[in-house]
Coordinates of C-alpha atoms in Angstrom, one line a residue:
X19 CA -1.6 -22.8 -55.7
X20 CA -1.5 -22.6 -51.9
X21 CA -4.7 -22.5 -50.0
X22 CA -5.9 -20.2 -47.2
X23 CA -4.1 -22.0 -44.4
X24 CA -0.7 -21.9 -46.1
X25 CA -1.2 -18.2 -46.8
X26 CA -1.7 -17.6 -43.1
X27 CA 1.4 -19.5 -42.3
X28 CA 3.4 -17.6 -44.9
X29 CA 2.1 -14.3 -43.8
X30 CA 3.1 -15.1 -40.2
X31 CA 6.6 -16.3 -41.1
X32 CA 7.3 -13.3 -43.4
X33 CA 6.0 -10.9 -40.7
X34 CA 8.3 -12.3 -38.1
X35 CA 11.3 -12.2 -40.5
X36 CA 10.5 -8.6 -41.5
X37 CA 10.2 -7.4 -37.8
X38 CA 13.4 -9.0 -36.7
X39 CA 15.3 -8.0 -39.8
X40 CA 14.4 -4.3 -39.3
X41 CA 15.3 -4.5 -35.6
X42 CA 18.6 -6.2 -36.4
X43 CA 19.9 -4.0 -39.2
X44 CA 18.5 -0.6 -38.4
X45 CA 19.5 -0.1 -34.7
X46 CA 21.2 3.2 -34.1
X47 CA 25.0 2.8 -34.2
X48 CA 26.9 6.0 -33.5
X49 CA 30.6 6.1 -34.6
X50 CA 33.3 6.3 -31.9
X51 CA 34.7 9.8 -31.4
X52 CA 38.2 10.4 -30.2
X53 CA 38.7 13.1 -27.6
X54 CA 41.3 15.8 -27.9
X55 CA 44.2 15.3 -25.5
X56 CA 43.3 18.5 -23.4
X57 CA 39.7 17.5 -22.9
X58 CA 40.8 13.8 -22.4
X59 CA 42.8 15.0 -19.4
X60 CA 39.8 16.7 -17.8
X61 CA 37.2 14.1 -18.7
X62 CA 39.4 11.3 -17.2
X63 CA 39.6 13.0 -13.8
X64 CA 36.2 11.9 -12.4
X65 CA 36.8 8.4 -13.8
X66 CA 40.2 8.1 -12.2
X67 CA 38.8 9.4 -8.9
X68 CA 36.0 6.9 -9.0
X69 CA 38.4 4.0 -9.8
X70 CA 40.7 5.0 -7.0
X71 CA 37.8 5.1 -4.6
X72 CA 36.8 1.6 -5.6
X73 CA 40.4 0.4 -4.7
X74 CA 40.9 2.4 -1.5
X75 CA 37.5 2.2 0.2
X76 CA 36.6 -1.0 2.1
X77 CA 34.1 -3.6 1.0
X78 CA 30.8 -3.4 2.8
X79 CA 28.6 -6.5 3.4
X80 CA 25.4 -4.4 3.5
X81 CA 24.1 -1.0 2.4
X82 CA 23.4 -0.2 6.0
X83 CA 27.0 -0.8 7.0
X84 CA 28.2 1.6 4.2
X85 CA 25.6 4.2 5.2
X86 CA 26.6 4.2 8.8
X87 CA 30.2 4.6 7.9
X88 CA 29.7 8.2 6.6
X89 CA 28.1 11.4 7.6
X90 CA 24.9 12.0 5.5
X91 CA 21.9 14.2 4.9
X92 CA 18.6 12.3 4.5
X93 CA 15.9 13.0 1.9
X94 CA 12.3 11.9 1.5
X95 CA 9.2 12.5 -0.5
X96 CA 6.2 10.3 -1.5
X97 CA 8.2 8.5 -4.2
X98 CA 11.8 8.1 -2.9
X99 CA 13.8 8.1 0.3
X100 CA 17.5 7.8 1.1
X101 CA 20.6 9.9 1.8
X102 CA 23.4 12.0 0.3
X103 CA 26.9 11.3 1.4
X104 CA 28.5 14.6 2.5
X105 CA 31.9 13.2 1.6
X106 CA 32.0 14.1 -2.1
X107 CA 28.3 15.3 -2.0
X108 CA 27.5 11.9 -3.5
X109 CA 24.0 10.6 -4.3
X110 CA 24.5 6.9 -3.4
X111 CA 21.5 5.8 -1.3
X112 CA 18.1 5.8 -2.9
X113 CA 15.0 3.6 -2.3
X114 CA 11.8 3.7 -4.4
X115 CA 9.0 4.1 -1.9
X116 CA 6.2 2.8 -4.2
X117 CA 7.8 -0.3 -5.5
X118 CA 8.9 -3.6 -3.9
X119 CA 11.3 -6.3 -5.3
X120 CA 8.5 -8.9 -5.4
X121 CA 4.8 -9.5 -4.8
X122 CA 5.6 -11.3 -1.5
X123 CA 4.4 -9.8 1.7
X124 CA 7.0 -7.6 3.4
X125 CA 9.2 -7.6 0.3
X126 CA 11.9 -4.9 0.5
X127 CA 11.6 -1.7 -1.5
X128 CA 13.5 -1.4 -4.7
X129 CA 17.0 0.0 -4.1
X130 CA 18.2 2.1 -7.0
X131 CA 21.3 3.9 -5.8
X132 CA 23.7 2.1 -3.4
X133 CA 27.0 3.1 -1.9
X134 CA 30.3 2.2 -3.6
X135 CA 31.7 -1.2 -2.8
X136 CA 28.4 -2.7 -1.8
X137 CA 26.5 -5.4 -3.7
X138 CA 24.6 -3.0 -6.0
X139 CA 27.2 -0.2 -6.2
X140 CA 25.3 2.6 -8.1
X141 CA 25.8 6.3 -7.5
X142 CA 25.9 9.8 -9.0
X143 CA 28.4 12.6 -8.3
X144 CA 28.5 16.2 -9.5
X145 CA 31.3 18.7 -9.1
X146 CA 34.1 20.8 -10.7
X147 CA 37.4 20.2 -12.5
X148 CA 40.3 22.4 -13.6
X149 CA 43.3 21.8 -15.9
X150 CA 45.3 23.7 -13.3
X151 CA 46.1 21.0 -10.7
X152 CA 47.2 23.6 -8.2
X153 CA 43.6 24.8 -7.8
X154 CA 42.0 23.0 -4.9
X155 CA 38.5 21.8 -5.8
X156 CA 36.2 19.3 -4.0
X157 CA 37.0 15.6 -4.7
X158 CA 35.1 12.5 -3.8
X159 CA 37.1 12.3 -0.5
X160 CA 36.3 15.9 0.6
X161 CA 33.7 16.7 3.1
X162 CA 30.9 19.3 2.5
X163 CA 29.3 21.0 5.5
X164 CA 25.6 21.7 6.0
X165 CA 23.2 22.9 8.6
X166 CA 20.2 21.3 6.9
X167 CA 18.5 18.4 8.7
X168 CA 16.4 16.9 5.9
X169 CA 15.9 17.4 2.2
X170 CA 12.2 17.4 1.2
X171 CA 10.1 19.0 -1.5
X172 CA 9.4 21.9 0.9
X173 CA 12.9 22.3 2.3
X174 CA 16.0 22.3 0.0
X175 CA 19.3 21.4 1.5
X176 CA 22.2 23.8 1.5
X177 CA 25.8 22.4 1.4
X178 CA 29.0 24.4 1.4
X179 CA 32.6 23.8 0.6
X180 CA 35.5 26.1 1.1
X181 CA 39.1 25.5 0.0
X182 CA 40.5 28.0 2.5
X183 CA 42.2 30.0 -0.3
X184 CA 39.3 32.1 -1.5
X185 CA 37.2 29.6 -3.5
X186 CA 33.8 28.8 -2.0
X187 CA 31.0 26.6 -3.4
X188 CA 27.5 26.8 -2.1
X189 CA 25.3 24.0 -3.3
X190 CA 21.5 24.1 -3.1
X191 CA 19.8 20.7 -3.7
X192 CA 16.1 20.7 -4.4
X193 CA 13.8 17.7 -4.7
X194 CA 10.3 17.7 -6.4
X195 CA 7.5 15.4 -5.4
X196 CA 8.8 12.6 -7.7
X197 CA 12.3 11.6 -8.8
X198 CA 13.9 14.8 -9.9
X199 CA 16.8 16.6 -8.1
X200 CA 17.9 20.1 -9.1
X201 CA 21.5 21.0 -7.9
X202 CA 22.5 24.6 -8.2
X203 CA 26.1 25.5 -7.4
X204 CA 27.3 29.1 -6.7
X205 CA 31.1 29.4 -7.1
X206 CA 32.7 32.5 -5.5
X207 CA 36.2 33.4 -6.5
X208 CA 38.1 35.5 -3.9
X209 CA 41.4 33.9 -4.6
X210 CA 42.8 37.0 -6.4
X211 CA 43.3 35.1 -9.6
X212 CA 41.0 34.3 -12.5
X213 CA 39.5 30.9 -12.0
X214 CA 39.0 28.5 -15.0
X215 CA 36.8 25.5 -14.2
X216 CA 34.6 22.9 -15.9
X217 CA 31.4 21.5 -14.4
X218 CA 31.2 17.7 -14.4
X219 CA 28.8 14.9 -13.4
X220 CA 29.0 11.2 -13.5
X221 CA 26.9 8.1 -12.8
X222 CA 28.7 4.9 -12.0
X223 CA 27.3 1.5 -11.5
X224 CA 28.1 -2.2 -11.5
X225 CA 26.2 -4.6 -13.7
X226 CA 25.7 -8.3 -13.1
X227 CA 25.7 -10.9 -15.8
X228 CA 21.9 -11.5 -15.3
X229 CA 21.1 -7.9 -16.2
X230 CA 23.5 -8.0 -19.1
X231 CA 21.6 -10.9 -20.6
X232 CA 18.2 -9.1 -21.0
X233 CA 17.0 -8.6 -24.6
X234 CA 13.3 -7.9 -24.5
X235 CA 13.7 -4.3 -23.4
X236 CA 16.7 -2.0 -24.0
X237 CA 19.0 -2.0 -21.0
X238 CA 22.1 0.1 -21.2
X239 CA 22.8 3.7 -21.8
X240 CA 19.9 5.9 -23.2
X241 CA 20.0 9.5 -24.1
X242 CA 19.0 12.3 -26.5
X243 CA 21.8 13.7 -28.6
X244 CA 20.7 17.0 -30.2
X245 CA 17.2 15.8 -30.5
X246 CA 17.8 12.2 -31.5
X247 CA 17.5 9.1 -29.4
X248 CA 20.7 7.2 -28.7
X249 CA 20.7 3.7 -27.2
X250 CA 23.8 1.7 -26.4
X251 CA 23.7 -1.8 -25.0
X252 CA 26.3 -2.9 -22.5
X253 CA 27.9 -5.3 -24.9
X254 CA 28.5 -2.5 -27.3
X255 CA 30.2 -0.5 -24.5
X256 CA 32.3 -3.6 -23.8
X257 CA 33.4 -3.8 -27.5
X258 CA 34.4 -0.2 -27.8
X259 CA 35.7 0.3 -24.2
X260 CA 34.8 4.0 -24.5
X261 CA 32.4 6.1 -26.5
X262 CA 32.0 9.9 -26.5
X263 CA 30.1 12.6 -28.3
X264 CA 29.2 16.3 -28.1
X265 CA 25.7 17.6 -27.7
X266 CA 24.1 20.8 -26.6
X267 CA 20.9 19.6 -25.2
X268 CA 19.3 16.3 -24.0
X269 CA 19.8 13.8 -21.2
X270 CA 21.9 10.7 -20.6
X271 CA 21.6 7.8 -18.2
X272 CA 21.4 4.2 -17.4
X273 CA 18.2 2.5 -18.3
X274 CA 16.8 -0.7 -16.8
X275 CA 13.5 -2.4 -17.6
X276 CA 11.6 -0.3 -15.1
X277 CA 14.1 2.0 -13.5
X278 CA 16.2 4.9 -14.8
X279 CA 18.8 7.4 -13.7
X280 CA 19.9 10.3 -15.9
X281 CA 21.9 13.6 -16.0
X282 CA 19.9 16.3 -17.7
X283 CA 21.8 18.9 -19.6
X284 CA 21.0 22.6 -19.5
X285 CA 20.9 23.0 -23.3
X286 CA 22.8 26.3 -23.3
X287 CA 26.3 25.2 -24.4
X288 CA 28.0 22.2 -26.0
X289 CA 28.8 19.5 -23.5
X290 CA 30.8 16.3 -23.8
X291 CA 29.4 12.9 -22.8
X292 CA 31.6 9.9 -22.3
X293 CA 30.5 6.3 -21.8
X294 CA 33.0 3.7 -20.6
X295 CA 33.7 0.3 -19.2
X296 CA 36.0 0.7 -16.2
X297 CA 36.5 -3.1 -15.9
X298 CA 35.1 -5.5 -13.3
X299 CA 31.6 -5.0 -14.6
X300 CA 31.7 -1.3 -13.7
X301 CA 30.2 1.1 -16.2
X302 CA 30.4 4.9 -16.0
X303 CA 28.7 7.8 -17.8
X304 CA 30.6 11.2 -17.6
X305 CA 29.3 14.6 -18.4
X306 CA 31.7 17.5 -18.9
X307 CA 30.3 21.0 -19.3
X308 CA 31.8 24.1 -21.0
X309 CA 34.6 26.1 -19.5
X310 CA 33.6 28.8 -17.0
X311 CA 35.9 31.7 -16.3
X312 CA 35.4 33.5 -13.0
X313 CA 37.2 36.8 -12.5
X314 CA 38.6 37.7 -9.0
X315 CA 35.8 38.9 -6.7
X316 CA 33.1 37.5 -9.0
X317 CA 30.8 34.5 -8.8
X318 CA 28.8 32.3 -11.2
X319 CA 26.0 29.9 -10.8
X320 CA 25.5 26.6 -12.6
X321 CA 22.6 24.1 -12.4
X322 CA 22.4 20.4 -12.9
X323 CA 19.4 18.1 -12.9
X324 CA 19.5 14.5 -11.8
X325 CA 16.6 12.0 -12.3
X326 CA 16.6 8.7 -10.4
X327 CA 13.5 6.7 -10.2
X328 CA 10.8 4.7 -12.0
X329 CA 9.9 4.9 -15.6
X330 CA 6.3 6.1 -15.0
X331 CA 5.1 6.9 -18.5
X332 CA 2.6 9.7 -17.6
X333 CA 5.2 11.3 -15.3
X334 CA 7.9 11.2 -18.0
X335 CA 5.4 12.8 -20.4
X336 CA 4.8 15.5 -17.8
X337 CA 8.5 16.3 -17.6
X338 CA 8.7 16.3 -21.4
X339 CA 6.0 18.9 -21.6
X340 CA 7.8 21.0 -18.9
X341 CA 10.9 21.2 -21.1
X342 CA 13.0 18.0 -20.8
X343 CA 13.0 17.2 -24.5
X344 CA 11.9 13.7 -25.4
X345 CA 12.2 12.5 -21.9
X346 CA 9.3 10.0 -22.5
X347 CA 11.7 8.1 -24.8
X348 CA 13.5 6.8 -21.6
X349 CA 10.8 4.2 -22.0
X350 CA 11.7 1.7 -24.7
X351 CA 8.5 1.9 -26.8
X352 CA 10.3 0.1 -29.7
X353 CA 9.8 0.5 -33.4
X354 CA 6.0 0.5 -33.0
X355 CA 6.0 3.6 -30.9
X356 CA 3.0 4.9 -32.8
X357 CA 1.0 1.9 -31.6
X358 CA 2.7 1.0 -28.3
X359 CA 2.3 4.4 -26.5
X360 CA -1.4 4.8 -27.5
X361 CA -2.1 1.2 -26.4
X362 CA -0.6 2.0 -23.0
X363 CA -2.9 5.1 -22.6
X364 CA -5.9 3.1 -23.7
X365 CA -5.1 0.4 -21.2
X366 CA -4.5 3.0 -18.5
X367 CA -7.9 4.6 -19.3
X368 CA -9.7 1.2 -19.1
X369 CA -7.9 0.4 -15.9
X370 CA -9.1 3.7 -14.4
X371 CA -12.7 2.7 -15.3
X372 CA -12.5 -1.0 -14.2
X373 CA -10.0 -0.9 -11.4
X374 CA -8.2 -4.0 -12.6
X375 CA -5.6 -4.3 -15.3
X376 CA -6.6 -7.8 -16.3
X377 CA -10.1 -6.8 -17.0
X378 CA -8.8 -3.8 -18.8
X379 CA -6.7 -6.1 -21.1
X380 CA -9.8 -8.2 -21.8
X381 CA -11.9 -5.2 -22.7
X382 CA -9.0 -3.9 -24.8
X383 CA -9.1 -7.2 -26.7
X384 CA -12.8 -6.9 -27.3
X385 CA -12.5 -3.3 -28.5
X386 CA -9.8 -4.2 -30.9
X387 CA -11.8 -7.1 -32.2
X388 CA -14.7 -4.7 -32.7
X389 CA -12.5 -2.3 -34.5
X390 CA -11.3 -5.0 -36.8
X391 CA -14.7 -6.5 -37.3
X392 CA -15.3 -5.3 -40.9
X393 CA -11.9 -6.7 -42.2
X394 CA -12.3 -9.9 -40.2
X395 CA -15.9 -10.3 -41.3
X396 CA -14.9 -10.2 -45.0
X397 CA -12.1 -12.6 -44.4
X398 CA -14.1 -15.1 -42.5
X399 CA -16.9 -15.0 -45.0
X400 CA -14.4 -15.7 -47.8
X401 CA -12.9 -18.6 -45.7
X402 CA -16.4 -20.0 -45.1
X403 CA -16.9 -20.2 -48.8
X404 CA -13.6 -21.9 -49.2
X405 CA -14.5 -24.4 -46.5
X406 CA -17.8 -25.0 -48.3
X407 CA -15.8 -25.9 -51.5
X408 CA -13.7 -28.6 -49.7
X409 CA -15.8 -31.5 -51.2
X410 CA -15.1 -30.2 -54.7
X411 CA -11.4 -29.7 -53.9
X412 CA -11.3 -33.3 -52.7
X413 CA -12.9 -34.4 -56.0
X414 CA -10.2 -32.6 -57.9
X415 CA -7.5 -34.3 -55.9
X416 CA -9.1 -37.7 -56.5
X417 CA -9.3 -37.0 -60.2
X418 CA -5.7 -35.9 -60.8
X419 CA -4.0 -38.2 -58.2
X420 CA -0.4 -37.1 -57.5
X421 CA -0.2 -34.5 -60.2
X422 CA 0.2 -31.4 -58.0
X423 CA 0.4 -29.1 -61.0
X424 CA -2.9 -30.1 -62.4
X425 CA -4.5 -30.1 -58.9
X426 CA -3.3 -26.5 -58.3
X427 CA -4.4 -25.4 -61.7
X428 CA -7.9 -26.9 -61.3
X429 CA -8.2 -25.5 -57.8
X430 CA -7.3 -22.1 -59.0
X431 CA -9.9 -22.3 -61.7
X432 CA -12.5 -23.4 -59.1
X433 CA -11.7 -20.4 -56.8
X434 CA -11.9 -18.1 -59.8
X435 CA -15.4 -19.5 -60.8
X436 CA -16.7 -19.2 -57.3
X437 CA -15.2 -15.8 -56.8
X438 CA -13.2 -16.5 -53.7
X439 CA -9.7 -15.3 -52.7
X440 CA -7.6 -17.8 -50.8
X441 CA -5.2 -15.1 -49.6
X442 CA -7.8 -13.0 -48.0
X443 CA -7.1 -14.5 -44.6
X444 CA -3.6 -12.9 -44.6
X445 CA -4.9 -9.4 -44.0
X446 CA -6.3 -9.9 -40.5
X447 CA -3.1 -11.8 -39.5
X448 CA -0.9 -9.0 -40.9
X449 CA -2.9 -6.5 -38.9
X450 CA -2.8 -8.6 -35.8
X451 CA 0.9 -9.2 -35.7
X452 CA 2.0 -5.6 -35.1
X453 CA -0.8 -5.2 -32.6
X454 CA 0.5 -8.3 -30.8
X455 CA 4.0 -7.1 -30.7
X456 CA 3.0 -3.6 -29.6
X457 CA 0.9 -5.1 -26.7
X458 CA 3.8 -7.4 -25.9
X459 CA 6.0 -4.4 -25.6
X460 CA 3.6 -2.5 -23.4
X461 CA 3.3 -5.4 -21.0
X462 CA 7.1 -5.6 -20.8
X463 CA 7.9 -1.9 -20.4
X464 CA 5.0 -0.3 -18.5
X465 CA 5.8 -0.2 -14.8
X466 CA 2.1 0.5 -14.3
X467 CA 1.5 -3.2 -15.3
X468 CA 4.3 -4.5 -13.1
X469 CA 2.9 -6.7 -10.3
X470 CA -0.7 -5.8 -11.4
X471 CA -3.0 -8.7 -10.3
X472 CA -5.9 -10.3 -12.2
X473 CA -8.1 -12.9 -10.8
X474 CA -7.3 -16.3 -9.3
X475 CA -3.7 -17.3 -9.3
X476 CA -2.5 -14.4 -11.6
X477 CA -0.8 -12.0 -9.2
X478 CA 1.4 -10.3 -11.8
X479 CA 0.2 -9.7 -15.4
X480 CA 3.8 -8.8 -16.5
X481 CA 5.1 -12.2 -15.4
X482 CA 4.4 -15.7 -16.9
X483 CA 1.5 -17.8 -15.6
X484 CA 2.7 -19.4 -12.3
X485 CA 0.2 -22.2 -12.3
X486 CA 2.5 -24.5 -14.4
X487 CA 2.4 -28.2 -14.8
X488 CA 5.1 -28.7 -12.2
X489 CA 3.4 -26.4 -9.7
X490 CA 0.1 -28.3 -10.1
X491 CA 1.6 -31.8 -10.1
X492 CA 4.7 -31.4 -7.9
X493 CA 6.9 -33.0 -10.7
X494 CA 10.3 -31.4 -10.7
X495 CA 11.8 -33.1 -13.7
X496 CA 9.8 -31.3 -16.4
X497 CA 12.0 -29.2 -18.7
X498 CA 11.4 -25.5 -18.3
X499 CA 10.3 -24.9 -21.9
X500 CA 7.5 -27.6 -21.4
X501 CA 6.5 -26.3 -18.0
X502 CA 3.8 -23.9 -19.0
X503 CA 0.8 -22.6 -17.2
X504 CA -3.0 -22.9 -17.5
X505 CA -3.6 -19.8 -19.5
X506 CA -1.1 -20.8 -22.2
X507 CA -2.9 -24.2 -22.4
X508 CA -6.2 -22.4 -22.9
X509 CA -4.7 -20.2 -25.5
X510 CA -3.4 -23.3 -27.4
X511 CA -6.8 -24.9 -27.1
X512 CA -8.5 -21.8 -28.6
X513 CA -5.9 -21.8 -31.5
X514 CA -6.7 -25.5 -32.2
X515 CA -10.4 -24.8 -32.3
X516 CA -9.9 -21.8 -34.5
X517 CA -7.7 -23.8 -36.8
X518 CA -10.4 -26.5 -37.2
X519 CA -12.8 -23.8 -38.5
X520 CA -10.4 -22.9 -41.4
X521 CA -10.1 -24.8 -44.7
X522 CA -7.8 -27.7 -44.4
X523 CA -4.7 -27.9 -46.7
X524 CA -4.9 -30.4 -49.5
X525 CA -1.3 -31.4 -49.2
X526 CA -0.8 -34.0 -46.4
X527 CA 2.6 -32.7 -45.3
X528 CA 1.3 -29.1 -45.1
X529 CA -1.7 -30.4 -43.2
X530 CA 0.5 -32.1 -40.6
X531 CA 2.6 -28.9 -40.2
X532 CA -0.5 -26.8 -39.9
X533 CA -1.9 -29.2 -37.2
X534 CA 1.3 -28.7 -35.1
X535 CA 1.1 -24.9 -35.2
X536 CA -1.1 -24.6 -32.0
X537 CA 1.3 -26.8 -30.1
X538 CA 4.3 -24.9 -31.4
X539 CA 2.8 -21.5 -30.4
X540 CA 1.6 -22.8 -27.0
X541 CA 5.1 -23.7 -25.9
X542 CA 6.8 -20.8 -27.7
X543 CA 4.5 -18.3 -25.9
X544 CA 4.1 -20.3 -22.7
X545 CA 6.5 -18.1 -20.8
X546 CA 5.4 -14.8 -22.1
X547 CA 3.7 -12.3 -19.8
X548 CA 0.4 -13.7 -18.6
X549 CA -1.4 -10.5 -19.6
X550 CA -0.5 -11.0 -23.2
X551 CA -1.6 -14.7 -23.1
X552 CA -5.0 -13.6 -21.6
X553 CA -5.4 -11.0 -24.3
X554 CA -4.6 -13.6 -27.1
X555 CA -6.9 -16.2 -25.6
X556 CA -9.9 -13.9 -25.5
X557 CA -9.1 -12.6 -29.0
X558 CA -9.2 -16.2 -30.2
X559 CA -12.5 -16.9 -28.5
X560 CA -14.1 -13.8 -30.1
X561 CA -12.7 -14.8 -33.5
X562 CA -14.2 -18.3 -33.0
X563 CA -17.6 -16.9 -32.2
X564 CA -17.5 -14.5 -35.2
X565 CA -16.3 -17.3 -37.5
X566 CA -18.9 -19.8 -36.4
X567 CA -21.7 -17.2 -36.9
X568 CA -20.5 -16.4 -40.5
X569 CA -20.2 -20.2 -41.3
X570 CA -23.7 -20.7 -40.1
X571 CA -24.9 -17.8 -42.2
X572 CA -23.2 -19.3 -45.3
X573 CA -24.6 -22.8 -44.6
X574 CA -21.2 -24.3 -43.7
X575 CA -21.1 -27.2 -41.2

């Protein structure tokens, strides 16, 4: 029979296996859908236009050079700033006013959209298509005109385009106080013929190898297909080359760890969404709306919405309540959504009270320990009884020598007589593991924790502890996996102390393995977010205090 320590190890291993097995086998995997030839012709048009522009436009060494090469209208609010290229009415210059690329002083603001053929190459475009190629509609190379000087939340921009043959498009672009653009097109048909057109929108971006390698948080295409979350990683797009599907409502966009851009559907008619790899690390998301027929002398209006900004959880929840269904799922809460999201709101509440996210995490750890007190108390009391039985277990081992079967049988009978359960220590661990993974997820996805400082050398709770061995000693030859910080060392020390309070395994090999567990976890978790390590360290300290008190109560030294 295995003792308490082995049960804890088994519970931990099985929990890790269960978590990763579920995540591996039950990821959403939508089937590839072939397009009809007629729609294929229309859907391909924006893609072909974008590819031709990549080939024909010059390479720019900086974003500023690309911006200065075109006529633009600027926009600004408290969250974003940038400009819209009037050629093609393209959204290709957007900076996040509240976020910088690093914690260094004078660090540049995060650039989300960038002009085509620049380093970051990320833009959105919205327009109109027709199967009749004789109909002149605005392309990426066509200029729009405007009398607007600046787009702000209080002053929408009005753009116009006229083909000179009776078709005129008036585009009104509005911007809220955050990251949401609303684009409303009015199409007037004075051509003398019925006009049959399709609304389209696309988001195109280049992805570097570094971004493709991320695995902690979903990065790729995210969207809602008729009420269901769909997530497609870049490597899946690479495998399929193209993926398309129909949906009436929802939104679709490119999702990074903290940033997000999306086209939001109107929910009135079926639309087709296509995701593709254009080659050369260029990925594109196309939206094709339903056919609109405009009689001569008539006009119609069509609205688009474009989100481009940070994944601020409370803001996304606000948009969700205002009608953008499940917009909060743009944040990758993971399988433990029911824990991850409440954990974020608890941390945010504590942060509001304390003014520091590090102290909020510590208070959160204390409150969780308090919540789990009854379960842990019973478990620790049982473990204290087992530790008190160690002399009798050693007598059994001395009596039966190397006969493991008799040792286990006698030990089981001893536990039964003394009314102790060696597996009782598994329950707190099984509870703690999903809590750990949920908090791990929060610290990796919540932009509210990005670059949040604690005390001392911890300037970013979402990043690993920077006070590493090499940083303290100046030694540069230390392998990266061994180069851990002070907080991971403290965590490992508390794990070692906590282990010494538990009953020791009777088997020597198991005892050696168990003794290595604190070292293994210290280096395995050494490069996790420092906020998570701080949480785990305090949780261990509180467990040690609780366990010592129970051992003293039960007369165990």
